[in-house]
Every structure is written in structure tokens, then in C-alpha cells.
mmCIF file of C-alpha atoms in Angstrom:
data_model
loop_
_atom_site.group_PDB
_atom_site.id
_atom_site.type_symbol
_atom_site.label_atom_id
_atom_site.label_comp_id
_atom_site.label_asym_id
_atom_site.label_seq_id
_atom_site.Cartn_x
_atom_site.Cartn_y
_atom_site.Cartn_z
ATOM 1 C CA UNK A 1 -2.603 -12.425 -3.333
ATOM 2 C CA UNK A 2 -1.091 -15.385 -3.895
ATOM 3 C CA UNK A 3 0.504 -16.522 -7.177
ATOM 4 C CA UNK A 4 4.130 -16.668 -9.003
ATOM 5 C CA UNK A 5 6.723 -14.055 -9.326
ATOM 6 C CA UNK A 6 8.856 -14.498 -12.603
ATOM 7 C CA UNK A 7 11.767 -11.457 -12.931
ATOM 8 C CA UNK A 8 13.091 -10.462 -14.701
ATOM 9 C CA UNK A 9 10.198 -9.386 -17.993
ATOM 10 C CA UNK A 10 13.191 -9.112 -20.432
ATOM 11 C CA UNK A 11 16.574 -10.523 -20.118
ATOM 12 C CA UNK A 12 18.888 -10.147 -22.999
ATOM 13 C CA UNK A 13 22.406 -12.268 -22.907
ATOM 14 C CA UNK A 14 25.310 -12.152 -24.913
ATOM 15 C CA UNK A 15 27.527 -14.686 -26.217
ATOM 16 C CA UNK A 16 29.539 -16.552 -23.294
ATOM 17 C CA UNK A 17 27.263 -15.227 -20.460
ATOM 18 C CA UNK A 18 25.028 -17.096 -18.295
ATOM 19 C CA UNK A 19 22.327 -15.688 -16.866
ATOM 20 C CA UNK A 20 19.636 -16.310 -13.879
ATOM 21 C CA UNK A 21 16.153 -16.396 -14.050
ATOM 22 C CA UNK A 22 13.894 -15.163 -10.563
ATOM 23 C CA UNK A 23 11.002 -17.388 -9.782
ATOM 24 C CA UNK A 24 9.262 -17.106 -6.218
ATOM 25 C CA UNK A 25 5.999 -18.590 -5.537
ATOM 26 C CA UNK A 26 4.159 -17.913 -2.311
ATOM 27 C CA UNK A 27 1.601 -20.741 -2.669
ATOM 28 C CA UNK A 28 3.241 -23.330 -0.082
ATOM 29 C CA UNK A 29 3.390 -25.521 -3.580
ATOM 30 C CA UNK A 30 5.877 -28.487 -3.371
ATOM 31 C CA UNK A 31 6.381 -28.432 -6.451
ATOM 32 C CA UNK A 32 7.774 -26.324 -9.028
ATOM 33 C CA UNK A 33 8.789 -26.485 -12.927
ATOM 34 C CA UNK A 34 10.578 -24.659 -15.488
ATOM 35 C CA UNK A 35 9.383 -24.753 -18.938
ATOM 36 C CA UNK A 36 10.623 -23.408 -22.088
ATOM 37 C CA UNK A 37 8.216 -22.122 -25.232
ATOM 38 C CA UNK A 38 9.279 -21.683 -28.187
ATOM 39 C CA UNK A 39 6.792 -20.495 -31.079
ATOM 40 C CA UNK A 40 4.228 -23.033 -32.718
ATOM 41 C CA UNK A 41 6.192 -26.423 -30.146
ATOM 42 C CA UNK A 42 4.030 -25.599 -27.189
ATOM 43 C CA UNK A 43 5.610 -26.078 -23.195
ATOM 44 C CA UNK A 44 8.814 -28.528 -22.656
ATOM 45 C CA UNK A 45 10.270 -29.293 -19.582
ATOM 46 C CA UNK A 46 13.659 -28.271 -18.301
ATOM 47 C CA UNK A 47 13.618 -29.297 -14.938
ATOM 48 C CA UNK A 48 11.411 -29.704 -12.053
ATOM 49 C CA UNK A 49 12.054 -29.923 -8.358
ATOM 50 C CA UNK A 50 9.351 -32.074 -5.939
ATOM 51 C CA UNK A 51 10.747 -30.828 -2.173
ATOM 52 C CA UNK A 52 13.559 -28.550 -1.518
ATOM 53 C CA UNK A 53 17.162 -29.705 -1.872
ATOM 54 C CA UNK A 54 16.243 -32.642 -4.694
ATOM 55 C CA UNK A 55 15.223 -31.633 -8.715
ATOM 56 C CA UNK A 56 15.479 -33.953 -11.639
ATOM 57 C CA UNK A 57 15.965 -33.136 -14.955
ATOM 58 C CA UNK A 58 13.171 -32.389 -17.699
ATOM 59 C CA UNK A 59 13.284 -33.575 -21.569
ATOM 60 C CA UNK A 60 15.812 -29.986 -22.512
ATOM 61 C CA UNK A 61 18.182 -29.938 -19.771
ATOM 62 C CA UNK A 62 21.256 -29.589 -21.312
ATOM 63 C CA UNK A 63 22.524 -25.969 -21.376
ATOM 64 C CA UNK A 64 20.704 -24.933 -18.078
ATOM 65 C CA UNK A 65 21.013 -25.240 -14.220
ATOM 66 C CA UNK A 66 19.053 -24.935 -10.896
ATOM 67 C CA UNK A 67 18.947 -24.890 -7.680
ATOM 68 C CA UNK A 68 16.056 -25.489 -4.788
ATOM 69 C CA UNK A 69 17.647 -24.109 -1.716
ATOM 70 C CA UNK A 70 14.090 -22.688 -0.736
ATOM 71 C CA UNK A 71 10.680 -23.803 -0.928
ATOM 72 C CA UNK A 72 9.444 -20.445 -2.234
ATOM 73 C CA UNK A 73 12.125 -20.105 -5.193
ATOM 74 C CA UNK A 74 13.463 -21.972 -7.849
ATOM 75 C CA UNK A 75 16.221 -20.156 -10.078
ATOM 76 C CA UNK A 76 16.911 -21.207 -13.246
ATOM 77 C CA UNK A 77 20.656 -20.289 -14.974
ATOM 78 C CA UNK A 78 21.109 -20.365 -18.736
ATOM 79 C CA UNK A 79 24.651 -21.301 -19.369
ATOM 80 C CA UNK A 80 26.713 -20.617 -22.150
ATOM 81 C CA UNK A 81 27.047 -24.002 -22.714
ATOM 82 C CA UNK A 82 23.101 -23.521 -24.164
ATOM 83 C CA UNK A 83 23.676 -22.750 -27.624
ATOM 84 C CA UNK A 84 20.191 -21.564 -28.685
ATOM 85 C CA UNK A 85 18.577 -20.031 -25.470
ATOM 86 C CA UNK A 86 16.039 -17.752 -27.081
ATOM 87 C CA UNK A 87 13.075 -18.646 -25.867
ATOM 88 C CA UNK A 88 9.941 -17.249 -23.715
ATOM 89 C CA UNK A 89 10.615 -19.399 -19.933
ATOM 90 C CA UNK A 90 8.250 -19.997 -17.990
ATOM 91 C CA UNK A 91 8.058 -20.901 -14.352
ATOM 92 C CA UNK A 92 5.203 -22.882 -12.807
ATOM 93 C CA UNK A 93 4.252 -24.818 -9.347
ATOM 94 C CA UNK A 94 1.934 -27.547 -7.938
ATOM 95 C CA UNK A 95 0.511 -28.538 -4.857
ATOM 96 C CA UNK A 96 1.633 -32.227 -5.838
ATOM 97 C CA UNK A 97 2.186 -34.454 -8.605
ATOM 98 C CA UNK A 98 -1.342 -34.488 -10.679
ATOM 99 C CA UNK A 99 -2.655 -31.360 -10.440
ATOM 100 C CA UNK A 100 -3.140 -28.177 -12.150
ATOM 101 C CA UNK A 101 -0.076 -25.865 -12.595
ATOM 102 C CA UNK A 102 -0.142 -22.346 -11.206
ATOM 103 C CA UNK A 103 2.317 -20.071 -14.065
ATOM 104 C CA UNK A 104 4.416 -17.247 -13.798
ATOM 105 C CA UNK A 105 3.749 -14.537 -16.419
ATOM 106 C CA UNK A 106 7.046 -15.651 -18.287
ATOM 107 C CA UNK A 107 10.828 -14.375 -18.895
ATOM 108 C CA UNK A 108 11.546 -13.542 -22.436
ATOM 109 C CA UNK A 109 15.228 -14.157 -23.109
ATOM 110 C CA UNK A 110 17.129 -12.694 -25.713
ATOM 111 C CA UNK A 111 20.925 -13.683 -27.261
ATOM 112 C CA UNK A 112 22.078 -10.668 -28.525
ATOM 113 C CA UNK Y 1 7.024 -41.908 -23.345
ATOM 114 C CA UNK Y 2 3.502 -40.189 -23.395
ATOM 115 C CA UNK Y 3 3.181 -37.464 -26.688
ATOM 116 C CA UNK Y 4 -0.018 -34.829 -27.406
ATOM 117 C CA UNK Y 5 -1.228 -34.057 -30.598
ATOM 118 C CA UNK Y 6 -2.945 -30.867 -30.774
ATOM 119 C CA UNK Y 7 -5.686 -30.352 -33.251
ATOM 120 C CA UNK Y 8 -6.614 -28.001 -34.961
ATOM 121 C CA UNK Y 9 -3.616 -25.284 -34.869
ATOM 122 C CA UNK Y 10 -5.784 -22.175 -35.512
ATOM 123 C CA UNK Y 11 -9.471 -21.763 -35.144
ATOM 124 C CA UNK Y 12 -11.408 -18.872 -36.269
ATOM 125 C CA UNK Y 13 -15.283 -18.969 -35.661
ATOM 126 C CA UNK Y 14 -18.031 -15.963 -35.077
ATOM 127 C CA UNK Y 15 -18.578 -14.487 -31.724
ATOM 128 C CA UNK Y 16 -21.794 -16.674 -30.286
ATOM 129 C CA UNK Y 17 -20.849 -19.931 -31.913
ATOM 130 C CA UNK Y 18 -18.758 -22.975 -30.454
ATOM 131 C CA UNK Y 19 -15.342 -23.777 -30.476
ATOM 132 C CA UNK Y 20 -14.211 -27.503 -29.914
ATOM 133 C CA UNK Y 21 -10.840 -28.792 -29.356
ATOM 134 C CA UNK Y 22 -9.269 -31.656 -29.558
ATOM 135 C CA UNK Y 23 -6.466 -33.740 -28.355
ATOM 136 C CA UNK Y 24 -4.657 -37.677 -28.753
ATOM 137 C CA UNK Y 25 -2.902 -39.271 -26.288
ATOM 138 C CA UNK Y 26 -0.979 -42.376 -26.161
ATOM 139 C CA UNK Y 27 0.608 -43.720 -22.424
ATOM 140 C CA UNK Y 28 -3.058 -45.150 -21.268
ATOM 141 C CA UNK Y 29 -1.560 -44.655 -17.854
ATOM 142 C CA UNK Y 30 -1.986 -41.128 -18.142
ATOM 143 C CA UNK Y 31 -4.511 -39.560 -15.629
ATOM 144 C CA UNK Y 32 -5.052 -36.457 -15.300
ATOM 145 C CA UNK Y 33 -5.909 -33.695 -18.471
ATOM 146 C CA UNK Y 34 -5.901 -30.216 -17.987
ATOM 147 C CA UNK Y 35 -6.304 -27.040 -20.155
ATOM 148 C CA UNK Y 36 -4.463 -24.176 -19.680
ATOM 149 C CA UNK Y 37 -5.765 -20.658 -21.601
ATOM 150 C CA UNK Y 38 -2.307 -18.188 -22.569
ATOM 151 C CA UNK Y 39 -3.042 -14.815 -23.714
ATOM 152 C CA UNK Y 40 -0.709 -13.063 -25.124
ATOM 153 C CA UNK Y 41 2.784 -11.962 -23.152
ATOM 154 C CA UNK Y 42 1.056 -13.835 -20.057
ATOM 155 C CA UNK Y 43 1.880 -17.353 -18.653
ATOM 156 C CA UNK Y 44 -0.715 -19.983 -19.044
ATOM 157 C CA UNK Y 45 -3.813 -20.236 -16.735
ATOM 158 C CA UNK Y 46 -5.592 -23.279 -15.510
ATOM 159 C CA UNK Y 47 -9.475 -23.276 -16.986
ATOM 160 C CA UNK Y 48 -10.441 -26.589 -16.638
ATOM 161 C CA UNK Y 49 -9.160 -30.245 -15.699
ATOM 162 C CA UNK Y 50 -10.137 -33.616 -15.631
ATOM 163 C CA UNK Y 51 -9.102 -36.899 -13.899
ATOM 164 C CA UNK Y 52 -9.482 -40.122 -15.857
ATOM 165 C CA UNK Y 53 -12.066 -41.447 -13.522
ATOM 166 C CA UNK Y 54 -14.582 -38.929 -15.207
ATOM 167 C CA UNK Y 55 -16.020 -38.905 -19.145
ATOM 168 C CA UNK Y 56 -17.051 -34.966 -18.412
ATOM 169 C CA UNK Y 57 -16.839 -31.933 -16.897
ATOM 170 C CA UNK Y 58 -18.676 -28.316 -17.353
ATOM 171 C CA UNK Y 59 -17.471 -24.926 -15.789
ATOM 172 C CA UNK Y 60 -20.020 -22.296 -17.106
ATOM 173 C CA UNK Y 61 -19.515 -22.455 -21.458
ATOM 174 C CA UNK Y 62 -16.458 -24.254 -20.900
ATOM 175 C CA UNK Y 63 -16.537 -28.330 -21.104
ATOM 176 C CA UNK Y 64 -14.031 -31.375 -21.419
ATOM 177 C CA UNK Y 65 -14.982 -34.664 -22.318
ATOM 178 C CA UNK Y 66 -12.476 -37.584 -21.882
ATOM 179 C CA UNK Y 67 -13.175 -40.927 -23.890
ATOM 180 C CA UNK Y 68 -10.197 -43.589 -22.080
ATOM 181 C CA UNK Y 69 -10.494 -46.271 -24.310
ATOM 182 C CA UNK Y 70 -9.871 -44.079 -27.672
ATOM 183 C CA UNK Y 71 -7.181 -41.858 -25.480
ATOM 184 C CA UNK Y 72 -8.507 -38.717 -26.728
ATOM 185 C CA UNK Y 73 -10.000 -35.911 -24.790
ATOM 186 C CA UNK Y 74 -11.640 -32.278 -26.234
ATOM 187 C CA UNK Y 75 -12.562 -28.889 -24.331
ATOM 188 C CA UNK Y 76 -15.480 -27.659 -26.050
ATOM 189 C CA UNK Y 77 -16.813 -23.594 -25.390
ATOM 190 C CA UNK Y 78 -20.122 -22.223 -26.190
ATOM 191 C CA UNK Y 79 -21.237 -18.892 -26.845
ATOM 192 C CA UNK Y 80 -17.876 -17.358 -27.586
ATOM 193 C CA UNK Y 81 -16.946 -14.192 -26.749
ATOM 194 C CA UNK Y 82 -13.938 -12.313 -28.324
ATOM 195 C CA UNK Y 83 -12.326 -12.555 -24.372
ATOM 196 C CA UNK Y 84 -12.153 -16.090 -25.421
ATOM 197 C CA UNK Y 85 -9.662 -15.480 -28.331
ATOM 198 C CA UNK Y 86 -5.935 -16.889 -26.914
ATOM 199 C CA UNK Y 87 -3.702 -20.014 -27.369
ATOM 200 C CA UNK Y 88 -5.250 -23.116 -25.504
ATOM 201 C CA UNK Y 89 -2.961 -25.879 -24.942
ATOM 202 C CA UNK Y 90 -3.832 -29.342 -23.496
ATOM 203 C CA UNK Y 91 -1.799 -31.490 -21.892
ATOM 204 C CA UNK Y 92 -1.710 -35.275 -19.657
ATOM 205 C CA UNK Y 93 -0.073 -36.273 -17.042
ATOM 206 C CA UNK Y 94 1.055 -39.903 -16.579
ATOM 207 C CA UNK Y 95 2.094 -39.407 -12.977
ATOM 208 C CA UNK Y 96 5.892 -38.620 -11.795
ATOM 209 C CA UNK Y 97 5.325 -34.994 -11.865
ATOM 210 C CA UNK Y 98 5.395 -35.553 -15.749
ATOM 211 C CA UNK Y 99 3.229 -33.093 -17.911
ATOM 212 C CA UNK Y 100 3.384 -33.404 -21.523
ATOM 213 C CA UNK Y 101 1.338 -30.095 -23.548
ATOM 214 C CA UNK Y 102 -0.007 -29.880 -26.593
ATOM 215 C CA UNK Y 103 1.502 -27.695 -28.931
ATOM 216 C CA UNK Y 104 -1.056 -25.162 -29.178
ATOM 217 C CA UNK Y 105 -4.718 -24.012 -30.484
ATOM 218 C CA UNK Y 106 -4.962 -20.417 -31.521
ATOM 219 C CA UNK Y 107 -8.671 -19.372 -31.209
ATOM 220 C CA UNK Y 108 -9.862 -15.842 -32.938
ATOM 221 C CA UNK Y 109 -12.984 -15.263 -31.752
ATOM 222 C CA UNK Y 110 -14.847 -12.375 -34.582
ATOM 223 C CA UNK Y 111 -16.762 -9.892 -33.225
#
């Protein structure tokens, strides 16, 4: 079946680390999205990447990094420079600009 | 830039009845509207769209209606089931791979 693979469930971080976030899709989307949730603000963007080797950055992209070496996968790194990273992250793709988003089933990330 | 607003937060209505939600947006160039259904611990799934070329759209109970000119669009669902009970989030896109959600609906659905 085809769909999004977000690893891994749980994460938990201490102070100082980063830490990378999976996210494979085997949809043949261009596109594909990170999003953070928090509770009771809905989805905001972190970054999204269009075709491999090129991503821009979302409304929250301070504290965070990725990379598109791959069509099929789109890492996400917290850095410690992200000074409030607990959050549920979600990873999504698109066949193209305009359409509906297929989701992963979410990272929850923990600072402990 | 383009902002959602989200109304209402929470809904609770009786197994059977309908459920309407409803949502503002203000870039007119936006152009595309979908709804996305998130149970909980899951990611959200797609349940319905609509492109800004068309006032309505049905899937089974679920409908969205789109009115351009007041920039406000609403998914409604009839007979509700308690399967239906989730967080339902709208969003619009205004093109550049630029999606902006809503922040949320929680439905209960009582059996």
C-alpha cells in the first residue's frame, strides 16, 4: 500500500541535543511538508520541499533543518537552537501544488 | 498573508443529527479548500476538497459548500455516527505550495 512512513512514534530529547525525524513516502509525490501541531493552534508549516535538492522555509523555521536528497524522504532535525520543540510533527506530501495532502501518522517529540 | 478562522471549536450533537462547520478566509486568491478528519494519535486524512470554481460538493453524508464572494466555506455531515467524532480542520490554499489550516473543530458525536 501506498502512503507515508513517519518514525520514529516517540522521540524524547534532552537539553542541547538535536534530533532527526524519518519521513518516507512511496507515493511518487513531488512534494512534501513538515508541519508542527501544537494543542488547540491547529497545523503550521516548517518547511516544505517542491523537487529534490530545493526546500523553502515555512512560517516556524527557526530551530529546525532539512534536507531533500531523495524524492521518497524528507528528514526533518530539531536543533538545539529550538527552544520549545514539544510538539506532535507531522509529515505530509502532494502530487503538486493545490491538492490534497497525504499525512504521516505523526512524531510526538518530547524535551525531557 | 491568507489566515483561517475556525468556527465553532467543539461541537457536540446526537448520533443521527447534522453537524455543520464553518470557516473565513481572507486572500480572495485562494483556490483550493480542503478538509482533513484527525482522530486521535493519527495524522490527518483528506475527506473532502473543493476548488474555487465550484459552490458544492457531496461525498455520501459529507458536503462543502464554498460562497467566493463572502470568502467563507462550511463542510456540513448528515446522519452522524459516533465514527464521525474527531478534530476536523479546514484549510485554503492560495497557490505556492502554501496551505494555511484552521485551528480545529472537535466533534463528539453521542450515541
Amino acid at each position: 500500500d501506498g502512503g507515508i512512513t513517519q518514525s520514529p512514534k516517540y522521540l524524547f530529547r534532552k537539553e542541547g541535543q538535536n534530533v532527526t525525524l524519518s519521513c518516507e513516502q512511496n507515493l511518487n509525490h513531488d512534494a512534501m511538508y513538515w508541519y508542527r501541531q501544537d494543542p488547540g493552534q491547529g497545523l503550521r508549516l516548517i518547511y516544505y520541499s517542491q523537487i529534490v535538492n530545493d526546500f523553502q522555509k515555512g512560517d516556524i523555521a527557526e530551530g529546525y533543518s532539512v534536507s531533500r536528497e531523495k524524492k521518497e524522504s524528507f528528514p526533518l532535525t530539531v536543533t538545539s537552537a529550538q527552544k520549545n520543540p514539544t510538539a506532535f510533527y507531522l509529515c505530509a506530501s502532494s502530487p503538486g501544488d493545490a491538492y490534497g495532502y497525504t499525512f504521516g501518522s505523526g512524531t510526538r517529540l518530547t524535551v525531557v | 498573508g491568507e489566515n483561517v478562522e475556525q468556527h465553532p471549536s467543539t461541537l457536540s450533537v446526537q448520533e443521527g443529527d447534522s453537524a455543520v462547520i464553518k470557516c473565513t478566509y481572507s486572500d480572495s486568491a485562494s483556490n483550493y479548500f480542503p478538509w482533513y478528519k484527525q482522530e486521535l494519535g493519527k495524522g490527518p486524512q483528506l475527506i473532502i476538497d473543493i476548488r474555487s470554481n465550484v459552490g458544492e460538493k457531496k461525498d455520501q453524508r459529507i458536503a462543502v459548500t464554498l460562497n467566493k464572494t463572502a470568502k467563507h466555506f462550511s463542510l456540513h455531515i448528515t446522519e452522524t455516527q459516533p465514527e464521525d467524532s474527531a478534530v476536523y480542520f479546514c484549510a485554503a490554499n492560495t497557490g505556492g505550495f502554501k496551505t494555511i489550516f484552521g485551528a480545529g473543530t472537535r466533534l463528539f458525536v453521542k450515541a
